[in-house]
Short mmCIF file of N, CA, C and O in Angstrom, two decimals:
data_model
loop_
_atom_site.label_atom_id
_atom_site.label_comp_id
_atom_site.label_asym_id
_atom_site.label_seq_id
_atom_site.Cartn_x
_atom_site.Cartn_y
_atom_site.Cartn_z
N GLN A 1 -2.11 -34.80 71.42
CA GLN A 1 -1.15 -33.78 71.03
C GLN A 1 -1.60 -33.09 69.74
O GLN A 1 -2.25 -33.71 68.88
N VAL A 2 -1.23 -31.83 69.62
CA VAL A 2 -1.54 -31.10 68.40
C VAL A 2 -0.60 -31.57 67.29
O VAL A 2 0.59 -31.79 67.51
N HIS A 3 -1.14 -31.71 66.10
CA HIS A 3 -0.35 -32.08 64.93
C HIS A 3 -0.20 -30.86 64.03
O HIS A 3 -1.08 -30.01 63.95
N PHE A 4 0.93 -30.81 63.33
CA PHE A 4 1.22 -29.68 62.47
C PHE A 4 1.54 -30.14 61.05
O PHE A 4 2.15 -31.19 60.86
N VAL A 5 1.15 -29.34 60.08
CA VAL A 5 1.46 -29.62 58.69
C VAL A 5 2.13 -28.38 58.11
O VAL A 5 1.53 -27.30 58.07
N GLU A 6 3.37 -28.57 57.67
CA GLU A 6 4.14 -27.48 57.11
C GLU A 6 4.05 -27.48 55.59
O GLU A 6 3.95 -28.55 54.98
N SER A 7 4.13 -26.31 54.98
CA SER A 7 4.10 -26.20 53.53
C SER A 7 4.82 -24.94 53.09
O SER A 7 5.14 -24.08 53.91
N GLY A 8 5.07 -24.85 51.79
CA GLY A 8 5.65 -23.63 51.23
C GLY A 8 7.11 -23.73 50.85
O GLY A 8 7.67 -22.78 50.31
N GLY A 9 7.73 -24.87 51.14
CA GLY A 9 9.13 -25.00 50.79
C GLY A 9 9.35 -25.13 49.30
O GLY A 9 8.39 -25.21 48.52
N GLY A 10 10.60 -25.12 48.90
CA GLY A 10 10.92 -25.27 47.50
C GLY A 10 12.37 -24.96 47.23
O GLY A 10 13.18 -24.85 48.16
N LEU A 11 12.66 -24.83 45.95
CA LEU A 11 14.02 -24.51 45.50
C LEU A 11 14.11 -23.01 45.19
O LEU A 11 13.26 -22.48 44.46
N VAL A 12 15.10 -22.37 45.74
CA VAL A 12 15.24 -20.93 45.55
C VAL A 12 16.73 -20.60 45.41
O VAL A 12 17.58 -21.29 45.96
N GLN A 13 17.02 -19.56 44.67
CA GLN A 13 18.41 -19.12 44.49
C GLN A 13 18.86 -18.31 45.71
O GLN A 13 18.04 -17.72 46.41
N PRO A 14 20.16 -18.26 45.95
CA PRO A 14 20.67 -17.42 47.03
C PRO A 14 20.17 -15.98 46.89
O PRO A 14 20.14 -15.43 45.77
N GLY A 15 19.79 -15.40 47.99
CA GLY A 15 19.23 -14.06 47.98
C GLY A 15 17.72 -14.02 47.78
O GLY A 15 17.11 -12.95 47.94
N GLY A 16 17.13 -15.15 47.45
CA GLY A 16 15.70 -15.20 47.21
C GLY A 16 14.87 -15.28 48.48
O GLY A 16 15.41 -15.23 49.59
N SER A 17 13.57 -15.40 48.29
CA SER A 17 12.63 -15.41 49.41
C SER A 17 11.66 -16.58 49.30
O SER A 17 11.37 -17.05 48.20
N LEU A 18 11.19 -17.03 50.43
CA LEU A 18 10.13 -18.03 50.51
C LEU A 18 9.28 -17.71 51.72
O LEU A 18 9.75 -17.12 52.69
N ARG A 19 8.02 -18.13 51.66
CA ARG A 19 7.12 -17.98 52.81
C ARG A 19 6.59 -19.36 53.17
O ARG A 19 5.91 -20.00 52.36
N LEU A 20 6.91 -19.80 54.36
CA LEU A 20 6.44 -21.09 54.84
C LEU A 20 5.17 -20.91 55.67
O LEU A 20 4.99 -19.87 56.34
N SER A 21 4.32 -21.91 55.63
CA SER A 21 3.11 -21.91 56.42
C SER A 21 3.03 -23.18 57.25
O SER A 21 3.55 -24.22 56.86
N CYS A 22 2.35 -23.06 58.38
CA CYS A 22 2.16 -24.20 59.28
C CYS A 22 0.73 -24.18 59.77
O CYS A 22 0.26 -23.17 60.30
N ALA A 23 0.03 -25.28 59.54
CA ALA A 23 -1.34 -25.39 59.99
C ALA A 23 -1.43 -26.40 61.14
O ALA A 23 -0.86 -27.49 61.06
N ALA A 24 -2.14 -26.03 62.18
CA ALA A 24 -2.31 -26.90 63.34
C ALA A 24 -3.60 -27.68 63.24
O ALA A 24 -4.57 -27.22 62.62
N SER A 25 -3.63 -28.84 63.86
CA SER A 25 -4.81 -29.71 63.79
C SER A 25 -5.94 -29.25 64.70
O SER A 25 -7.06 -29.70 64.57
N GLU A 26 -5.62 -28.35 65.60
CA GLU A 26 -6.62 -27.79 66.50
C GLU A 26 -6.21 -26.38 66.88
O GLU A 26 -5.19 -25.89 66.44
N THR A 27 -7.01 -25.78 67.70
CA THR A 27 -6.76 -24.39 68.03
C THR A 27 -5.37 -24.18 68.64
O THR A 27 -4.91 -24.98 69.44
N THR A 28 -4.73 -23.12 68.20
CA THR A 28 -3.42 -22.76 68.74
C THR A 28 -3.55 -21.69 69.82
O THR A 28 -2.55 -21.24 70.36
N ALA A 29 -4.77 -21.30 70.11
CA ALA A 29 -4.98 -20.22 71.08
C ALA A 29 -4.41 -20.58 72.45
O ALA A 29 -3.97 -19.70 73.19
N SER A 30 -4.40 -21.88 72.77
CA SER A 30 -3.91 -22.29 74.07
C SER A 30 -2.41 -22.59 74.08
O SER A 30 -1.85 -22.91 75.13
N ILE A 31 -1.80 -22.50 72.92
CA ILE A 31 -0.35 -22.74 72.83
C ILE A 31 0.35 -21.41 72.99
O ILE A 31 0.28 -20.55 72.11
N TYR A 32 1.04 -21.23 74.09
CA TYR A 32 1.63 -19.93 74.40
C TYR A 32 2.66 -19.51 73.36
O TYR A 32 2.65 -18.39 72.88
N VAL A 33 3.53 -20.43 73.01
CA VAL A 33 4.58 -20.12 72.06
C VAL A 33 4.52 -21.06 70.86
O VAL A 33 4.42 -22.27 71.03
N MET A 34 4.55 -20.50 69.67
CA MET A 34 4.68 -21.29 68.44
C MET A 34 6.06 -20.99 67.86
O MET A 34 6.57 -19.86 67.98
N ALA A 35 6.64 -21.99 67.22
CA ALA A 35 8.02 -21.80 66.76
C ALA A 35 8.30 -22.54 65.47
O ALA A 35 7.61 -23.50 65.12
N TRP A 36 9.32 -22.07 64.78
CA TRP A 36 9.85 -22.73 63.60
C TRP A 36 11.23 -23.30 63.92
O TRP A 36 12.04 -22.66 64.61
N TYR A 37 11.48 -24.47 63.37
CA TYR A 37 12.75 -25.15 63.53
C TYR A 37 13.22 -25.61 62.14
O TYR A 37 12.46 -25.60 61.18
N ARG A 38 14.46 -26.02 62.06
CA ARG A 38 14.95 -26.63 60.85
C ARG A 38 16.00 -27.68 61.18
O ARG A 38 16.64 -27.62 62.23
N GLN A 39 16.15 -28.62 60.27
CA GLN A 39 17.16 -29.65 60.43
C GLN A 39 17.84 -29.90 59.10
O GLN A 39 17.20 -30.30 58.14
N ALA A 40 19.11 -29.61 59.07
CA ALA A 40 19.92 -29.86 57.88
C ALA A 40 20.50 -31.28 57.96
O ALA A 40 20.64 -31.82 59.06
N PRO A 41 20.84 -31.87 56.83
CA PRO A 41 21.40 -33.22 56.84
C PRO A 41 22.62 -33.33 57.76
O PRO A 41 23.53 -32.50 57.68
N GLY A 42 22.59 -34.32 58.63
CA GLY A 42 23.72 -34.54 59.51
C GLY A 42 23.82 -33.60 60.69
O GLY A 42 24.78 -33.66 61.45
N LYS A 43 22.82 -32.74 60.86
CA LYS A 43 22.84 -31.78 61.96
C LYS A 43 21.64 -31.94 62.86
O LYS A 43 20.63 -32.52 62.46
N GLN A 44 21.75 -31.40 64.06
CA GLN A 44 20.63 -31.44 64.98
C GLN A 44 19.56 -30.43 64.59
O GLN A 44 19.85 -29.45 63.89
N ARG A 45 18.35 -30.69 65.04
CA ARG A 45 17.27 -29.73 64.77
C ARG A 45 17.59 -28.42 65.49
O ARG A 45 18.01 -28.41 66.65
N GLU A 46 17.36 -27.32 64.81
CA GLU A 46 17.73 -25.98 65.29
C GLU A 46 16.48 -25.13 65.46
O GLU A 46 15.65 -25.04 64.55
N LEU A 47 16.34 -24.50 66.61
CA LEU A 47 15.25 -23.56 66.85
C LEU A 47 15.58 -22.25 66.15
O LEU A 47 16.65 -21.68 66.37
N LEU A 48 14.66 -21.77 65.34
CA LEU A 48 14.91 -20.57 64.55
C LEU A 48 14.18 -19.33 65.05
O LEU A 48 14.77 -18.25 65.16
N ALA A 49 12.89 -19.49 65.28
CA ALA A 49 12.08 -18.33 65.59
C ALA A 49 10.89 -18.75 66.43
O ALA A 49 10.32 -19.83 66.20
N SER A 50 10.52 -17.89 67.38
CA SER A 50 9.38 -18.16 68.25
C SER A 50 8.48 -16.95 68.31
O SER A 50 8.96 -15.81 68.16
N ILE A 51 7.20 -17.18 68.57
CA ILE A 51 6.27 -16.07 68.74
C ILE A 51 5.26 -16.47 69.81
O ILE A 51 4.70 -17.57 69.79
N THR A 52 5.03 -15.58 70.76
CA THR A 52 4.07 -15.85 71.82
C THR A 52 2.66 -15.48 71.37
O THR A 52 2.47 -14.84 70.33
N SER A 53 1.70 -15.83 72.17
CA SER A 53 0.31 -15.49 71.87
C SER A 53 0.09 -13.98 71.97
O SER A 53 -0.92 -13.46 71.47
N PHE A 54 1.04 -13.26 72.56
CA PHE A 54 0.95 -11.81 72.64
C PHE A 54 1.73 -11.13 71.52
O PHE A 54 1.78 -9.91 71.46
N GLY A 55 2.36 -11.94 70.67
CA GLY A 55 3.09 -11.38 69.55
C GLY A 55 4.54 -11.07 69.81
O GLY A 55 5.22 -10.46 68.97
N ILE A 56 5.05 -11.47 70.96
CA ILE A 56 6.46 -11.28 71.27
C ILE A 56 7.26 -12.31 70.48
O ILE A 56 6.94 -13.49 70.49
N THR A 57 8.29 -11.85 69.80
CA THR A 57 9.08 -12.73 68.95
C THR A 57 10.52 -12.86 69.45
O THR A 57 11.03 -11.99 70.17
N ASP A 58 11.12 -13.95 69.06
CA ASP A 58 12.52 -14.21 69.41
C ASP A 58 13.13 -14.99 68.26
O ASP A 58 12.49 -15.89 67.70
N TYR A 59 14.38 -14.65 67.90
CA TYR A 59 15.01 -15.27 66.74
C TYR A 59 16.41 -15.76 67.08
O TYR A 59 17.12 -15.16 67.89
N ALA A 60 16.80 -16.81 66.41
CA ALA A 60 18.19 -17.26 66.49
C ALA A 60 19.06 -16.26 65.73
O ALA A 60 18.61 -15.63 64.76
N ASP A 61 20.29 -16.11 66.16
CA ASP A 61 21.19 -15.15 65.52
C ASP A 61 21.36 -15.45 64.03
O ASP A 61 21.55 -14.55 63.22
N SER A 62 21.28 -16.74 63.68
CA SER A 62 21.52 -17.15 62.29
C SER A 62 20.46 -16.63 61.33
O SER A 62 20.70 -16.57 60.12
N VAL A 63 19.29 -16.27 61.84
CA VAL A 63 18.20 -15.84 60.96
C VAL A 63 17.67 -14.46 61.28
O VAL A 63 16.79 -13.93 60.58
N LYS A 64 18.18 -13.88 62.36
CA LYS A 64 17.71 -12.56 62.78
C LYS A 64 17.90 -11.56 61.65
O LYS A 64 18.92 -11.55 60.97
N ASP A 65 16.94 -10.71 61.45
CA ASP A 65 16.94 -9.66 60.43
C ASP A 65 16.70 -10.20 59.02
O ASP A 65 16.66 -9.41 58.06
N ARG A 66 16.57 -11.52 58.88
CA ARG A 66 16.25 -12.09 57.56
C ARG A 66 14.90 -12.80 57.56
O ARG A 66 14.18 -12.79 56.56
N PHE A 67 14.56 -13.45 58.68
CA PHE A 67 13.32 -14.21 58.78
C PHE A 67 12.35 -13.47 59.70
O PHE A 67 12.75 -12.83 60.67
N THR A 68 11.06 -13.61 59.40
CA THR A 68 10.02 -13.01 60.22
C THR A 68 8.93 -14.05 60.50
O THR A 68 8.37 -14.63 59.56
N ILE A 69 8.65 -14.26 61.77
CA ILE A 69 7.60 -15.20 62.17
C ILE A 69 6.32 -14.44 62.47
O ILE A 69 6.37 -13.31 62.97
N SER A 70 5.20 -15.04 62.12
CA SER A 70 3.91 -14.43 62.42
C SER A 70 2.92 -15.55 62.74
O SER A 70 3.15 -16.70 62.40
N ARG A 71 1.85 -15.19 63.41
CA ARG A 71 0.84 -16.19 63.73
C ARG A 71 -0.55 -15.58 63.57
O ARG A 71 -0.74 -14.39 63.79
N ASP A 72 -1.49 -16.45 63.20
CA ASP A 72 -2.88 -16.08 63.06
C ASP A 72 -3.66 -17.09 63.89
O ASP A 72 -3.99 -18.18 63.42
N SER A 73 -3.94 -16.73 65.13
CA SER A 73 -4.60 -17.68 66.03
C SER A 73 -6.02 -18.01 65.57
O SER A 73 -6.52 -19.09 65.82
N ALA A 74 -6.64 -17.08 64.86
CA ALA A 74 -8.00 -17.33 64.37
C ALA A 74 -8.01 -18.44 63.33
O ALA A 74 -8.98 -19.19 63.20
N LYS A 75 -6.93 -18.55 62.58
CA LYS A 75 -6.82 -19.57 61.53
C LYS A 75 -5.95 -20.76 61.98
O LYS A 75 -5.75 -21.69 61.20
N ASN A 76 -5.43 -20.68 63.20
CA ASN A 76 -4.57 -21.75 63.72
C ASN A 76 -3.37 -21.99 62.82
O ASN A 76 -2.99 -23.15 62.55
N THR A 77 -2.77 -20.92 62.37
CA THR A 77 -1.61 -21.02 61.49
C THR A 77 -0.50 -20.10 61.96
O THR A 77 -0.72 -19.12 62.65
N ILE A 78 0.72 -20.48 61.58
CA ILE A 78 1.84 -19.57 61.72
C ILE A 78 2.58 -19.55 60.41
O ILE A 78 2.41 -20.46 59.57
N ALA A 79 3.35 -18.53 60.19
CA ALA A 79 4.10 -18.39 58.94
C ALA A 79 5.53 -17.98 59.24
O ALA A 79 5.84 -17.47 60.33
N LEU A 80 6.39 -18.24 58.28
CA LEU A 80 7.78 -17.80 58.37
C LEU A 80 8.16 -17.18 57.03
O LEU A 80 8.25 -17.89 56.01
N GLN A 81 8.33 -15.87 57.03
CA GLN A 81 8.79 -15.18 55.84
C GLN A 81 10.31 -15.18 55.85
O GLN A 81 10.92 -14.68 56.80
N MET A 82 10.90 -15.76 54.80
CA MET A 82 12.35 -15.90 54.74
C MET A 82 12.89 -15.07 53.58
O MET A 82 12.53 -15.32 52.43
N ASN A 83 13.69 -14.10 53.89
CA ASN A 83 14.31 -13.25 52.89
C ASN A 83 15.83 -13.41 52.94
O ASN A 83 16.36 -13.88 53.95
N GLY A 84 16.48 -13.03 51.88
CA GLY A 84 17.94 -13.12 51.86
C GLY A 84 18.46 -14.52 52.12
O GLY A 84 19.42 -14.72 52.85
N LEU A 85 17.84 -15.50 51.50
CA LEU A 85 18.21 -16.89 51.76
C LEU A 85 19.64 -17.19 51.35
O LEU A 85 20.13 -16.66 50.33
N LYS A 86 20.28 -18.01 52.16
CA LYS A 86 21.66 -18.39 51.93
C LYS A 86 21.75 -19.90 51.71
O LYS A 86 20.83 -20.64 52.06
N LEU A 87 22.88 -20.34 51.16
CA LEU A 87 23.06 -21.77 50.93
C LEU A 87 22.88 -22.57 52.21
O LEU A 87 22.30 -23.66 52.21
N GLU A 88 23.36 -22.00 53.32
CA GLU A 88 23.29 -22.71 54.60
C GLU A 88 21.89 -22.76 55.20
O GLU A 88 21.69 -23.38 56.24
N ASP A 89 20.93 -22.13 54.56
CA ASP A 89 19.54 -22.23 55.01
C ASP A 89 18.86 -23.49 54.49
O ASP A 89 17.72 -23.78 54.85
N THR A 90 19.55 -24.23 53.64
CA THR A 90 18.99 -25.47 53.11
C THR A 90 18.76 -26.46 54.24
O THR A 90 19.67 -26.79 55.00
N ALA A 91 17.52 -26.92 54.36
CA ALA A 91 17.13 -27.81 55.46
C ALA A 91 15.66 -28.17 55.32
O ALA A 91 14.96 -27.62 54.47
N VAL A 92 15.23 -29.08 56.17
CA VAL A 92 13.80 -29.35 56.31
C VAL A 92 13.30 -28.47 57.46
O VAL A 92 13.91 -28.46 58.54
N TYR A 93 12.23 -27.76 57.23
CA TYR A 93 11.69 -26.80 58.20
C TYR A 93 10.43 -27.37 58.85
O TYR A 93 9.56 -27.91 58.16
N TYR A 94 10.35 -27.21 60.16
CA TYR A 94 9.24 -27.73 60.95
C TYR A 94 8.68 -26.62 61.85
O TYR A 94 9.37 -25.66 62.17
N CYS A 95 7.46 -26.84 62.29
CA CYS A 95 6.89 -25.96 63.31
C CYS A 95 6.42 -26.81 64.48
O CYS A 95 6.17 -28.03 64.34
N ASN A 96 6.28 -26.18 65.61
CA ASN A 96 5.78 -26.87 66.79
C ASN A 96 5.48 -25.84 67.85
O ASN A 96 5.77 -24.65 67.69
N GLY A 97 4.89 -26.27 68.94
CA GLY A 97 4.63 -25.40 70.06
C GLY A 97 5.67 -25.56 71.14
O GLY A 97 6.36 -26.58 71.20
N ARG A 98 5.83 -24.55 71.95
CA ARG A 98 6.77 -24.58 73.06
C ARG A 98 6.05 -24.09 74.32
O ARG A 98 5.16 -23.25 74.24
N PRO A 99 6.48 -24.58 75.48
CA PRO A 99 5.85 -24.12 76.72
C PRO A 99 6.12 -22.64 77.01
O PRO A 99 5.27 -21.95 77.58
N GLY A 100 7.31 -22.17 76.64
CA GLY A 100 7.67 -20.79 76.92
C GLY A 100 8.88 -20.38 76.10
O GLY A 100 9.56 -21.22 75.52
N LEU A 101 9.14 -19.09 76.06
CA LEU A 101 10.28 -18.60 75.30
C LEU A 101 11.61 -19.06 75.89
O LEU A 101 12.61 -19.17 75.18
N ARG A 102 11.61 -19.32 77.17
CA ARG A 102 12.87 -19.72 77.82
C ARG A 102 12.94 -21.21 78.04
O ARG A 102 13.89 -21.70 78.68
N SER A 103 11.98 -21.96 77.55
CA SER A 103 12.05 -23.41 77.69
C SER A 103 13.11 -23.96 76.77
O SER A 103 13.49 -23.32 75.78
N GLY A 104 13.61 -25.15 77.08
CA GLY A 104 14.63 -25.75 76.26
C GLY A 104 14.17 -25.89 74.82
O GLY A 104 13.01 -26.15 74.54
N SER A 105 15.12 -25.71 73.89
CA SER A 105 14.75 -25.71 72.49
C SER A 105 14.20 -27.05 72.04
O SER A 105 13.49 -27.13 71.04
N SER A 106 14.54 -28.12 72.76
CA SER A 106 14.05 -29.43 72.38
C SER A 106 12.72 -29.79 73.04
O SER A 106 12.16 -30.85 72.76
N VAL A 107 12.22 -28.93 73.88
CA VAL A 107 10.97 -29.18 74.57
C VAL A 107 9.82 -28.61 73.74
O VAL A 107 9.73 -27.40 73.53
N VAL A 108 8.98 -29.50 73.23
CA VAL A 108 7.87 -29.08 72.38
C VAL A 108 6.57 -29.62 72.93
O VAL A 108 6.56 -30.55 73.73
N THR A 109 5.48 -29.03 72.50
CA THR A 109 4.17 -29.40 73.03
C THR A 109 3.33 -30.21 72.06
O THR A 109 2.27 -30.69 72.43
N GLY A 110 3.79 -30.36 70.81
CA GLY A 110 3.01 -31.10 69.82
C GLY A 110 3.83 -32.19 69.16
O GLY A 110 4.98 -32.43 69.51
N SER A 111 3.20 -32.83 68.20
CA SER A 111 3.89 -33.86 67.42
C SER A 111 4.63 -33.22 66.26
O SER A 111 4.17 -32.23 65.69
N TRP A 112 5.73 -33.80 65.87
CA TRP A 112 6.48 -33.30 64.73
C TRP A 112 5.81 -33.74 63.43
O TRP A 112 5.42 -34.88 63.29
N GLY A 113 5.67 -32.80 62.51
CA GLY A 113 5.10 -33.13 61.20
C GLY A 113 6.19 -33.60 60.25
O GLY A 113 7.32 -33.89 60.67
N GLN A 114 5.84 -33.67 58.98
CA GLN A 114 6.79 -34.13 57.97
C GLN A 114 7.79 -33.05 57.58
O GLN A 114 8.84 -33.33 57.04
N GLY A 115 7.45 -31.82 57.89
CA GLY A 115 8.32 -30.71 57.52
C GLY A 115 8.19 -30.34 56.06
O GLY A 115 7.49 -31.02 55.28
N THR A 116 8.83 -29.25 55.68
CA THR A 116 8.84 -28.84 54.29
C THR A 116 10.28 -28.51 53.90
O THR A 116 11.00 -27.83 54.64
N GLN A 117 10.69 -29.04 52.75
CA GLN A 117 12.08 -28.92 52.33
C GLN A 117 12.33 -27.55 51.70
O GLN A 117 11.62 -27.12 50.80
N VAL A 118 13.37 -26.90 52.17
CA VAL A 118 13.84 -25.67 51.57
C VAL A 118 15.25 -25.92 51.04
O VAL A 118 16.14 -26.34 51.79
N THR A 119 15.44 -25.69 49.76
CA THR A 119 16.75 -25.88 49.16
C THR A 119 17.19 -24.57 48.52
O THR A 119 16.48 -24.02 47.67
N VAL A 120 18.32 -24.08 48.95
CA VAL A 120 18.87 -22.85 48.41
C VAL A 120 20.09 -23.23 47.56
O VAL A 120 21.07 -23.76 48.07
N SER A 121 19.97 -22.98 46.28
CA SER A 121 21.03 -23.40 45.36
C SER A 121 21.04 -22.51 44.13
O SER A 121 19.99 -22.04 43.69
N SER A 122 22.23 -22.28 43.61
CA SER A 122 22.34 -21.52 42.39
C SER A 122 22.36 -22.45 41.17
O SER A 122 22.44 -21.98 40.04
#
């Protein structure tokens, strides 16, 4: 299985921005969909944003118009630009692969990494 390492999290004030990065242990060219997820304390992991190898993107309503997903297949990385952060965005953020845009949100193609903590607080 492909392994992922997330980075870029931190402490930010409401309204601020962060850019998360995810590096894969091997080529992502064969992974049709790459995605970002998050898990807040006491809550289930939530699918946030997906991007296909053709650049088609899909977002959860909770982050639409605030977060932007991108991928660089040559570098085997994906990124998540987060703007307009809110208190409720506080969570551990993860990346993983998905079989397709319409596959179940819990169906992933790689191993879960340690994630990167994002804390939004004033």
